[in-house]
Coordinates of C-alpha atoms in Angstrom, one line a residue:
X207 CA 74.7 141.9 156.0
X208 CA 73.3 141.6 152.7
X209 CA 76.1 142.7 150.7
X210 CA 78.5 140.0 152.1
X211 CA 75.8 137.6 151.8
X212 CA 75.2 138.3 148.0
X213 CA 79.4 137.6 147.6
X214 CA 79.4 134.8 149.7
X215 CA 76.5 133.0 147.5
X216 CA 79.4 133.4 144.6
X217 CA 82.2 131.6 146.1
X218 CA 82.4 127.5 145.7
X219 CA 81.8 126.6 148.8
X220 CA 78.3 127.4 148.7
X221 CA 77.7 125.7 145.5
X222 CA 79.5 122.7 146.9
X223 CA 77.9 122.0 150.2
X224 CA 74.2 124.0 150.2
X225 CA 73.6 124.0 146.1
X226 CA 73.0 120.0 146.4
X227 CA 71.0 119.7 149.5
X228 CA 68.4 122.4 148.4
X229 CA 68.3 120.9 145.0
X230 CA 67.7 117.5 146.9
X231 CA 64.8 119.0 149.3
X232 CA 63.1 121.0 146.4
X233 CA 64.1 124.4 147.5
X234 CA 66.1 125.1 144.1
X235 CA 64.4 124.3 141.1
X236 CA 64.2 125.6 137.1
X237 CA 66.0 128.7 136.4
X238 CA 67.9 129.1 140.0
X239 CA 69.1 125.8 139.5
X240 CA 70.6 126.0 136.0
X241 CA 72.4 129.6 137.7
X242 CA 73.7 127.5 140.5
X243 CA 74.9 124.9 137.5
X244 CA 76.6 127.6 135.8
X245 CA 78.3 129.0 138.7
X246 CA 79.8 125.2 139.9
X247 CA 81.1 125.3 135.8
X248 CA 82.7 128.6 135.8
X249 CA 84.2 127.9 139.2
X250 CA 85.5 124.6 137.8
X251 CA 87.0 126.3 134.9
X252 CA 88.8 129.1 136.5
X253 CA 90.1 126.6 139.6
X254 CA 91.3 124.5 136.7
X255 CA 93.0 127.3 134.7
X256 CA 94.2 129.1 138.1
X257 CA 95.7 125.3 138.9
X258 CA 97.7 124.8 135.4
X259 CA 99.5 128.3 135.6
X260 CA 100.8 127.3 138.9
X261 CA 101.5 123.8 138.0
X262 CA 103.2 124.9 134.9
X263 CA 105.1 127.8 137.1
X264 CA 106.4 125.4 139.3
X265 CA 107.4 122.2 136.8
X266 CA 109.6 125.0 135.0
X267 CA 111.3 125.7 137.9
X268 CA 111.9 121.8 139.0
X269 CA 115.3 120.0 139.1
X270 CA 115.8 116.5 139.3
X271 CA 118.9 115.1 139.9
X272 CA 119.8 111.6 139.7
X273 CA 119.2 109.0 137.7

């Protein structure tokens, strides 16, 4: 169904596996590819923010013991 279709295009996993190989066979070109670039970079900036909260979260809540 299209409207699944238009959410699914948003996710990372279609910029990471499809994204490249349409760029490489011509299918994506000009202003769809500098959307799909966008896309990878916001996805990379909110994986890396989403993955410093939780790193954070969890190295305040570490205890090592020994020495």
């Amino acid at each position: 169904p299209e409207p699944i279709r238009v959410i699914l295009e948003w996710l990372p996993f279609h910029l990471i596996t499809s994204v490249p190989l349409e760029t490489y066979l011509g299918r994506i070109t000009g202003e769809a590819l500098l959307l799909a670039f966008l896309k990878l970079f916001g996805w990379g900036i909110v994986l890396h923010l989403l993955g410093s909260y939780f790193w954070n979260r969890a190295f305040s809540k570490l205890t090592i013991q020994g020495g």
